[in-house]
Amino acid sequence: MSIVFVPKKLRGKAKINQEIIQRLLDENDQLIRCIAEYMQKGRAVECVQYQQILHRNIVYLATIADASPDNTPPSSSNSAAEEASASTPEVNGAGPT
């Protein structure tokens, strides 16, 4: 059973840490491999249960990421590109003159 499954009475009380997130990512990796294997064997019906668990895990991880206070989007993608180009060294002396 997926580690995301938590009985209702314990929901909201679990501590989220890097170890739990890594276990979920590892579980997702296994689920994807299992789904791919079943699909190659033409057993798509068996994939459904694994796809549901994978979906639940991904939604859970996305919820954690959205709730994380240290995930702030960059103010502007243009400013990051401008900073990168401003710090790029001249190539073959063909820089601004």
N, CA, C and O atoms as a GROMACS GRO file, in nm:
protein
  388
    1MET      N    1   0.084  -0.118   0.000
    1MET     CA    2   0.000   0.000   0.000
    1MET      C    3   0.089   0.124   0.000
    1MET      O    4   0.200   0.123   0.054
    2SER      N    5   0.039   0.228  -0.060
    2SER     CA    6   0.114   0.352  -0.072
    2SER      C    7   0.135   0.416   0.064
    2SER      O    8   0.050   0.409   0.153
    3ILE      N    9   0.251   0.480   0.079
    3ILE     CA   10   0.278   0.548   0.206
    3ILE      C   11   0.196   0.676   0.220
    3ILE      O   12   0.193   0.736   0.327
    4VAL      N   13   0.132   0.717   0.111
    4VAL     CA   14   0.048   0.838   0.118
    4VAL      C   15  -0.080   0.809   0.194
    4VAL      O   16  -0.138   0.899   0.254
    5PHE      N   17  -0.125   0.683   0.192
    5PHE     CA   18  -0.247   0.648   0.263
    5PHE      C   19  -0.227   0.667   0.412
    5PHE      O   20  -0.140   0.605   0.474
    6VAL      N   21  -0.309   0.752   0.468
    6VAL     CA   22  -0.304   0.778   0.612
    6VAL      C   23  -0.447   0.773   0.662
    6VAL      O   24  -0.535   0.836   0.604
    7PRO      N   25  -0.474   0.698   0.769
    7PRO     CA   26  -0.609   0.696   0.823
    7PRO      C   27  -0.658   0.837   0.858
    7PRO      O   28  -0.578   0.923   0.896
    8LYS      N   29  -0.787   0.859   0.845
    8LYS     CA   30  -0.844   0.992   0.867
    8LYS      C   31  -0.808   1.051   1.003
    8LYS      O   32  -0.784   1.171   1.014
    9LYS      N   33  -0.803   0.967   1.106
    9LYS     CA   34  -0.774   1.019   1.240
    9LYS      C   35  -0.631   1.071   1.254
    9LYS      O   36  -0.602   1.147   1.346
   10LEU      N   37  -0.542   1.031   1.163
   10LEU     CA   38  -0.402   1.075   1.170
   10LEU      C   39  -0.368   1.183   1.068
   10LEU      O   40  -0.257   1.235   1.068
   11ARG      N   41  -0.462   1.217   0.981
   11ARG     CA   42  -0.434   1.315   0.876
   11ARG      C   43  -0.403   1.451   0.936
   11ARG      O   44  -0.466   1.494   1.033
   12GLY      N   45  -0.306   1.518   0.876
   12GLY     CA   46  -0.267   1.650   0.922
   12GLY      C   47  -0.169   1.647   1.038
   12GLY      O   48  -0.122   1.752   1.080
   13LYS      N   49  -0.138   1.530   1.089
   13LYS     CA   50  -0.047   1.519   1.203
   13LYS      C   51   0.089   1.464   1.164
   13LYS      O   52   0.181   1.462   1.246
   14ALA      N   53   0.102   1.419   1.040
   14ALA     CA   54   0.229   1.362   0.996
   14ALA      C   55   0.329   1.472   0.965
   14ALA      O   56   0.294   1.576   0.912
   15LYS      N   57   0.454   1.446   1.000
   15LYS     CA   58   0.560   1.541   0.969
   15LYS      C   59   0.614   1.510   0.830
   15LYS      O   60   0.643   1.395   0.798
   16ILE      N   61   0.626   1.614   0.751
   16ILE     CA   62   0.680   1.598   0.616
   16ILE      C   63   0.828   1.632   0.622
   16ILE      O   64   0.867   1.740   0.667
   17ASN      N   65   0.911   1.538   0.577
   17ASN     CA   66   1.054   1.565   0.572
   17ASN      C   67   1.110   1.511   0.441
   17ASN      O   68   1.039   1.448   0.363
   18GLN      N   69   1.236   1.535   0.419
   18GLN     CA   70   1.299   1.496   0.294
   18GLN      C   71   1.296   1.344   0.274
   18GLN      O   72   1.284   1.296   0.161
   19GLU      N   73   1.305   1.269   0.382
   19GLU     CA   74   1.303   1.123   0.372
   19GLU      C   75   1.169   1.073   0.319
   19GLU      O   76   1.166   0.984   0.234
   20ILE      N   77   1.060   1.129   0.368
   20ILE     CA   78   0.927   1.089   0.322
   20ILE      C   79   0.909   1.125   0.175
   20ILE      O   80   0.856   1.046   0.097
   21ILE      N   81   0.953   1.243   0.138
   21ILE     CA   82   0.942   1.285  -0.002
   21ILE      C   83   1.023   1.192  -0.092
   21ILE      O   84   0.977   1.154  -0.199
   22GLN      N   85   1.144   1.156  -0.049
   22GLN     CA   86   1.227   1.067  -0.129
   22GLN      C   87   1.163   0.928  -0.142
   22GLN      O   88   1.169   0.866  -0.248
   23ARG      N   89   1.102   0.880  -0.033
   23ARG     CA   90   1.034   0.751  -0.041
   23ARG      C   91   0.919   0.755  -0.140
   23ARG      O   92   0.896   0.659  -0.214
   24LEU      N   93   0.846   0.867  -0.142
   24LEU     CA   94   0.738   0.882  -0.239
   24LEU      C   95   0.792   0.884  -0.382
   24LEU      O   96   0.734   0.822  -0.471
   25LEU      N   97   0.901   0.955  -0.403
   25LEU     CA   98   0.961   0.961  -0.536
   25LEU      C   99   1.009   0.822  -0.580
   25LEU      O  100   0.993   0.784  -0.696
   26ASP      N  101   1.068   0.747  -0.487
   26ASP     CA  102   1.112   0.611  -0.517
   26ASP      C  103   0.992   0.521  -0.549
   26ASP      O  104   0.997   0.440  -0.642
   27GLU      N  105   0.886   0.536  -0.471
   27GLU     CA  106   0.766   0.458  -0.496
   27GLU      C  107   0.707   0.492  -0.633
   27GLU      O  108   0.664   0.403  -0.706
   28ASN      N  109   0.706   0.620  -0.668
   28ASN     CA  110   0.656   0.662  -0.799
   28ASN      C  111   0.740   0.600  -0.910
   28ASN      O  112   0.686   0.558  -1.013
   29ASP      N  113   0.870   0.595  -0.891
   29ASP     CA  114   0.958   0.534  -0.990
   29ASP      C  115   0.920   0.387  -1.011
   29ASP      O  116   0.909   0.341  -1.125
   30GLN      N  117   0.899   0.315  -0.902
   30GLN     CA  118   0.859   0.175  -0.912
   30GLN      C  119   0.723   0.160  -0.980
   30GLN      O  120   0.703   0.071  -1.062
   31LEU      N  121   0.630   0.248  -0.945
   31LEU     CA  122   0.497   0.242  -1.006
   31LEU      C  123   0.504   0.265  -1.157
   31LEU      O  124   0.437   0.196  -1.233
   32ILE      N  125   0.584   0.361  -1.198
   32ILE     CA  126   0.598   0.391  -1.341
   32ILE      C  127   0.658   0.271  -1.413
   32ILE      O  128   0.613   0.235  -1.522
   33ARG      N  129   0.759   0.209  -1.353
   33ARG     CA  130   0.820   0.090  -1.415
   33ARG      C  131   0.719  -0.024  -1.426
   33ARG      O  132   0.713  -0.093  -1.528
   34CYS      N  133   0.641  -0.042  -1.322
   34CYS     CA  134   0.540  -0.148  -1.322
   34CYS      C  135   0.433  -0.121  -1.428
   34CYS      O  136   0.394  -0.212  -1.501
   35ILE      N  137   0.387   0.001  -1.435
   35ILE     CA  138   0.287   0.039  -1.535
   35ILE      C  139   0.341   0.015  -1.675
   35ILE      O  140   0.272  -0.042  -1.760
   36ALA      N  141   0.465   0.058  -1.700
   36ALA     CA  142   0.525   0.040  -1.833
   36ALA      C  143   0.537  -0.108  -1.867
   36ALA      O  144   0.512  -0.148  -1.981
   37GLU      N  145   0.575  -0.190  -1.769
   37GLU     CA  146   0.590  -0.334  -1.792
   37GLU      C  147   0.456  -0.398  -1.828
   37GLU      O  148   0.446  -0.476  -1.922
   38TYR      N  149   0.352  -0.364  -1.751
   38TYR     CA  150   0.220  -0.417  -1.781
   38TYR      C  151   0.171  -0.371  -1.918
   38TYR      O  152   0.110  -0.449  -1.992
   39MET      N  153   0.197  -0.246  -1.953
   39MET     CA  154   0.154  -0.194  -2.083
   39MET      C  155   0.225  -0.268  -2.197
   39MET      O  156   0.163  -0.300  -2.298
   40GLN      N  157   0.353  -0.296  -2.180
   40GLN     CA  158   0.427  -0.370  -2.282
   40GLN      C  159   0.372  -0.511  -2.300
   40GLN      O  160   0.376  -0.567  -2.410
   41LYS      N  161   0.321  -0.567  -2.193
   41LYS     CA  162   0.265  -0.703  -2.199
   41LYS      C  163   0.119  -0.703  -2.244
   41LYS      O  164   0.056  -0.808  -2.254
   42GLY      N  165   0.065  -0.582  -2.271
   42GLY     CA  166  -0.073  -0.572  -2.316
   42GLY      C  167  -0.175  -0.592  -2.205
   42GLY      O  168  -0.289  -0.629  -2.232
   43ARG      N  169  -0.135  -0.567  -2.082
   43ARG     CA  170  -0.223  -0.588  -1.967
   43ARG      C  171  -0.264  -0.453  -1.908
   43ARG      O  172  -0.236  -0.423  -1.792
   44ALA      N  173  -0.330  -0.373  -1.990
   44ALA     CA  174  -0.366  -0.237  -1.951
   44ALA      C  175  -0.463  -0.232  -1.834
   44ALA      O  176  -0.460  -0.138  -1.754
   45VAL      N  177  -0.549  -0.333  -1.822
   45VAL     CA  178  -0.647  -0.335  -1.713
   45VAL      C  179  -0.578  -0.337  -1.577
   45VAL      O  180  -0.621  -0.271  -1.483
   46GLU      N  181  -0.468  -0.413  -1.568
   46GLU     CA  182  -0.395  -0.422  -1.442
   46GLU      C  183  -0.325  -0.291  -1.408
   46GLU      O  184  -0.292  -0.268  -1.291
   47CYS      N  185  -0.302  -0.206  -1.505
   47CYS     CA  186  -0.232  -0.078  -1.482
   47CYS      C  187  -0.316   0.022  -1.404
   47CYS      O  188  -0.261   0.109  -1.336
   48VAL      N  189  -0.445   0.011  -1.414
   48VAL     CA  190  -0.534   0.113  -1.357
   48VAL      C  191  -0.508   0.135  -1.209
   48VAL      O  192  -0.501   0.250  -1.164
   49GLN      N  193  -0.495   0.028  -1.131
   49GLN     CA  194  -0.476   0.046  -0.987
   49GLN      C  195  -0.343   0.116  -0.958
   49GLN      O  196  -0.335   0.198  -0.866
   50TYR      N  197  -0.240   0.085  -1.036
   50TYR     CA  198  -0.110   0.149  -1.015
   50TYR      C  199  -0.113   0.295  -1.061
   50TYR      O  200  -0.048   0.380  -1.001
   51GLN      N  201  -0.188   0.322  -1.166
   51GLN     CA  202  -0.203   0.460  -1.212
   51GLN      C  203  -0.276   0.545  -1.109
   51GLN      O  204  -0.244   0.662  -1.090
   52GLN      N  205  -0.373   0.486  -1.042
   52GLN     CA  206  -0.447   0.559  -0.938
   52GLN      C  207  -0.356   0.592  -0.820
   52GLN      O  208  -0.361   0.703  -0.766
   53ILE      N  209  -0.272   0.497  -0.780
   53ILE     CA  210  -0.178   0.522  -0.670
   53ILE      C  211  -0.076   0.628  -0.711
   53ILE      O  212  -0.044   0.718  -0.633
   54LEU      N  213  -0.026   0.617  -0.835
   54LEU     CA  214   0.070   0.715  -0.885
   54LEU      C  215   0.007   0.854  -0.887
   54LEU      O  216   0.070   0.952  -0.846
   55HIS      N  217  -0.116   0.863  -0.934
   55HIS     CA  218  -0.186   0.992  -0.938
   55HIS      C  219  -0.200   1.050  -0.798
   55HIS      O  220  -0.175   1.169  -0.776
   56ARG      N  221  -0.239   0.967  -0.703
   56ARG     CA  222  -0.256   1.013  -0.564
   56ARG      C  223  -0.122   1.064  -0.508
   56ARG      O  224  -0.117   1.167  -0.441
   57ASN      N  225  -0.014   0.990  -0.536
   57ASN     CA  226   0.119   1.032  -0.488
   57ASN      C  227   0.160   1.165  -0.549
   57ASN      O  228   0.213   1.252  -0.479
   58ILE      N  229   0.137   1.181  -0.678
   58ILE     CA  230   0.176   1.305  -0.747
   58ILE      C  231   0.096   1.423  -0.694
   58ILE      O  232   0.152   1.531  -0.672
   59VAL      N  233  -0.033   1.404  -0.674
   59VAL     CA  234  -0.115   1.511  -0.619
   59VAL      C  235  -0.068   1.547  -0.479
   59VAL      O  236  -0.062   1.665  -0.444
   60TYR      N  237  -0.035   1.448  -0.399
   60TYR     CA  238   0.014   1.471  -0.263
   60TYR      C  239   0.145   1.550  -0.265
   60TYR      O  240   0.162   1.646  -0.190
   61LEU      N  241   0.238   1.510  -0.353
   61LEU     CA  242   0.365   1.582  -0.365
   61LEU      C  243   0.343   1.725  -0.413
   61LEU      O  244   0.410   1.817  -0.366
   62ALA      N  245   0.250   1.743  -0.506
   62ALA     CA  246   0.221   1.878  -0.555
   62ALA      C  247   0.161   1.964  -0.444
   62ALA      O  248   0.191   2.083  -0.435
   63THR      N  249   0.078   1.905  -0.361
   63THR     CA  250   0.019   1.977  -0.248
   63THR      C  251   0.127   2.021  -0.150
   63THR      O  252   0.124   2.133  -0.099
   64ILE      N  253   0.222   1.932  -0.124
   64ILE     CA  254   0.334   1.966  -0.035
   64ILE      C  255   0.415   2.081  -0.095
   64ILE      O  256   0.450   2.176  -0.026
   65ALA      N  257   0.443   2.071  -0.224
   65ALA     CA  258   0.522   2.175  -0.291
   65ALA      C  259   0.450   2.309  -0.288
   65ALA      O  260   0.512   2.412  -0.264
   66ASP      N  261   0.319   2.308  -0.312
   66ASP     CA  262   0.242   2.433  -0.310
   66ASP      C  263   0.238   2.495  -0.172
   66ASP      O  264   0.237   2.617  -0.158
   67ALA      N  265   0.236   2.412  -0.069
   67ALA     CA  266   0.226   2.461   0.068
   67ALA      C  267   0.361   2.501   0.126
   67ALA      O  268   0.367   2.564   0.232
   68SER      N  269   0.468   2.465   0.058
   68SER     CA  270   0.601   2.493   0.110
   68SER      C  271   0.632   2.643   0.102
   68SER      O  272   0.618   2.703  -0.004
   69PRO      N  273   0.673   2.703   0.214
   69PRO     CA  274   0.698   2.848   0.214
   69PRO      C  275   0.825   2.887   0.139
   69PRO      O  276   0.838   3.003   0.100
   70ASP      N  277   0.918   2.796   0.118
   70ASP     CA  278   1.043   2.833   0.052
   70ASP      C  279   1.037   2.814  -0.100
   70ASP      O  280   1.140   2.821  -0.166
   71ASN      N  281   0.919   2.790  -0.155
   71ASN     CA  282   0.903   2.780  -0.300
   71ASN      C  283   0.844   2.910  -0.353
   71ASN      O  284   0.723   2.919  -0.375
   72THR      N  285   0.927   3.009  -0.373
   72THR     CA  286   0.879   3.135  -0.427
   72THR      C  287   0.919   3.144  -0.573
   72THR      O  288   1.035   3.123  -0.608
   73PRO      N  289   0.823   3.176  -0.660
   73PRO     CA  290   0.856   3.185  -0.802
   73PRO      C  291   0.944   3.306  -0.829
   73PRO      O  292   0.936   3.406  -0.757
   74PRO      N  293   1.027   3.298  -0.933
   74PRO     CA  294   1.111   3.413  -0.968
   74PRO      C  295   1.023   3.530  -1.008
   74PRO      O  296   0.915   3.512  -1.063
   75SER      N  297   1.071   3.652  -0.980
   75SER     CA  298   0.990   3.771  -1.008
   75SER      C  299   0.966   3.790  -1.156
   75SER      O  300   0.858   3.834  -1.196
   76SER      N  301   1.065   3.758  -1.238
   76SER     CA  302   1.049   3.774  -1.382
   76SER      C  303   1.149   3.685  -1.453
   76SER      O  304   1.268   3.684  -1.418
   77SER      N  305   1.102   3.610  -1.552
   77SER     CA  306   1.195   3.525  -1.626
   77SER      C  307   1.286   3.608  -1.714
   77SER      O  308   1.398   3.565  -1.744
   78ASN      N  309   1.241   3.726  -1.755
   78ASN     CA  310   1.326   3.812  -1.838
   78ASN      C  311   1.446   3.864  -1.760
   78ASN      O  312   1.556   3.873  -1.814
   79SER      N  313   1.425   3.898  -1.634
   79SER     CA  314   1.537   3.952  -1.556
   79SER      C  315   1.643   3.846  -1.534
   79SER      O  316   1.762   3.877  -1.533
   80ALA      N  317   1.603   3.720  -1.516
   80ALA     CA  318   1.700   3.613  -1.499
   80ALA      C  319   1.780   3.593  -1.627
   80ALA      O  320   1.901   3.570  -1.622
   81ALA      N  321   1.714   3.603  -1.741
   81ALA     CA  322   1.783   3.587  -1.869
   81ALA      C  323   1.878   3.704  -1.893
   81ALA      O  324   1.988   3.686  -1.945
   82GLU      N  325   1.835   3.824  -1.854
   82GLU     CA  326   1.920   3.943  -1.870
   82GLU      C  327   2.044   3.932  -1.782
   82GLU      O  328   2.154   3.967  -1.825
   83GLU      N  329   2.027   3.884  -1.658
   83GLU     CA  330   2.141   3.869  -1.568
   83GLU      C  331   2.239   3.766  -1.623
   83GLU      O  332   2.360   3.787  -1.615
   84ALA      N  333   2.188   3.657  -1.678
   84ALA     CA  334   2.274   3.553  -1.732
   84ALA      C  335   2.352   3.606  -1.852
   84ALA      O  336   2.471   3.578  -1.866
   85SER      N  337   2.286   3.681  -1.940
   85SER     CA  338   2.356   3.732  -2.058
   85SER      C  339   2.455   3.841  -2.020
   85SER      O  340   2.557   3.857  -2.086
   86ALA      N  341   2.426   3.916  -1.915
   86ALA     CA  342   2.518   4.022  -1.872
   86ALA      C  343   2.646   3.964  -1.814
   86ALA      O  344   2.751   4.028  -1.821
   87SER      N  345   2.637   3.844  -1.756
   87SER     CA  346   2.755   3.784  -1.696
   87SER      C  347   2.829   3.691  -1.790
   87SER      O  348   2.930   3.632  -1.752
   88THR      N  349   2.780   3.675  -1.914
   88THR     CA  350   2.844   3.587  -2.011
   88THR      C  351   2.971   3.654  -2.064
   88THR      O  352   2.966   3.769  -2.107
   89PRO      N  353   3.084   3.583  -2.061
   89PRO     CA  354   3.209   3.644  -2.109
   89PRO      C  355   3.207   3.660  -2.261
   89PRO      O  356   3.134   3.591  -2.332
   90GLU      N  357   3.290   3.752  -2.307
   90GLU     CA  358   3.300   3.774  -2.450
   90GLU      C  359   3.365   3.654  -2.517
   90GLU      O  360   3.454   3.591  -2.460
   91VAL      N  361   3.321   3.624  -2.639
   91VAL     CA  362   3.376   3.512  -2.714
   91VAL      C  363   3.450   3.568  -2.834
   91VAL      O  364   3.393   3.644  -2.911
   92ASN      N  365   3.578   3.530  -2.850
   92ASN     CA  366   3.661   3.575  -2.961
   92ASN      C  367   3.669   3.728  -2.971
   92ASN      O  368   3.686   3.782  -3.080
   93GLY      N  369   3.658   3.794  -2.859
   93GLY     CA  370   3.671   3.940  -2.859
   93GLY      C  371   3.555   4.010  -2.927
   93GLY      O  372   3.564   4.129  -2.956
   94ALA      N  373   3.446   3.938  -2.953
   94ALA     CA  374   3.333   3.998  -3.023
   94ALA      C  375   3.230   4.045  -2.922
   94ALA      O  376   3.118   3.996  -2.922
   95GLY      N  377   3.266   4.135  -2.839
   95GLY     CA  378   3.174   4.188  -2.741
   95GLY      C  379   3.136   4.330  -2.776
   95GLY      O  380   3.172   4.379  -2.883
   96PRO      N  381   3.064   4.396  -2.690
   96PRO     CA  382   3.026   4.535  -2.716
   96PRO      C  383   3.150   4.624  -2.724
   96PRO      O  384   3.246   4.606  -2.649
   97THR      N  385   3.146   4.717  -2.814
   97THR     CA  386   3.260   4.809  -2.832
   97THR      C  387   3.224   4.951  -2.801
   97THR      O  388   3.308   5.040  -2.810
   0.00000   0.00000   0.00000
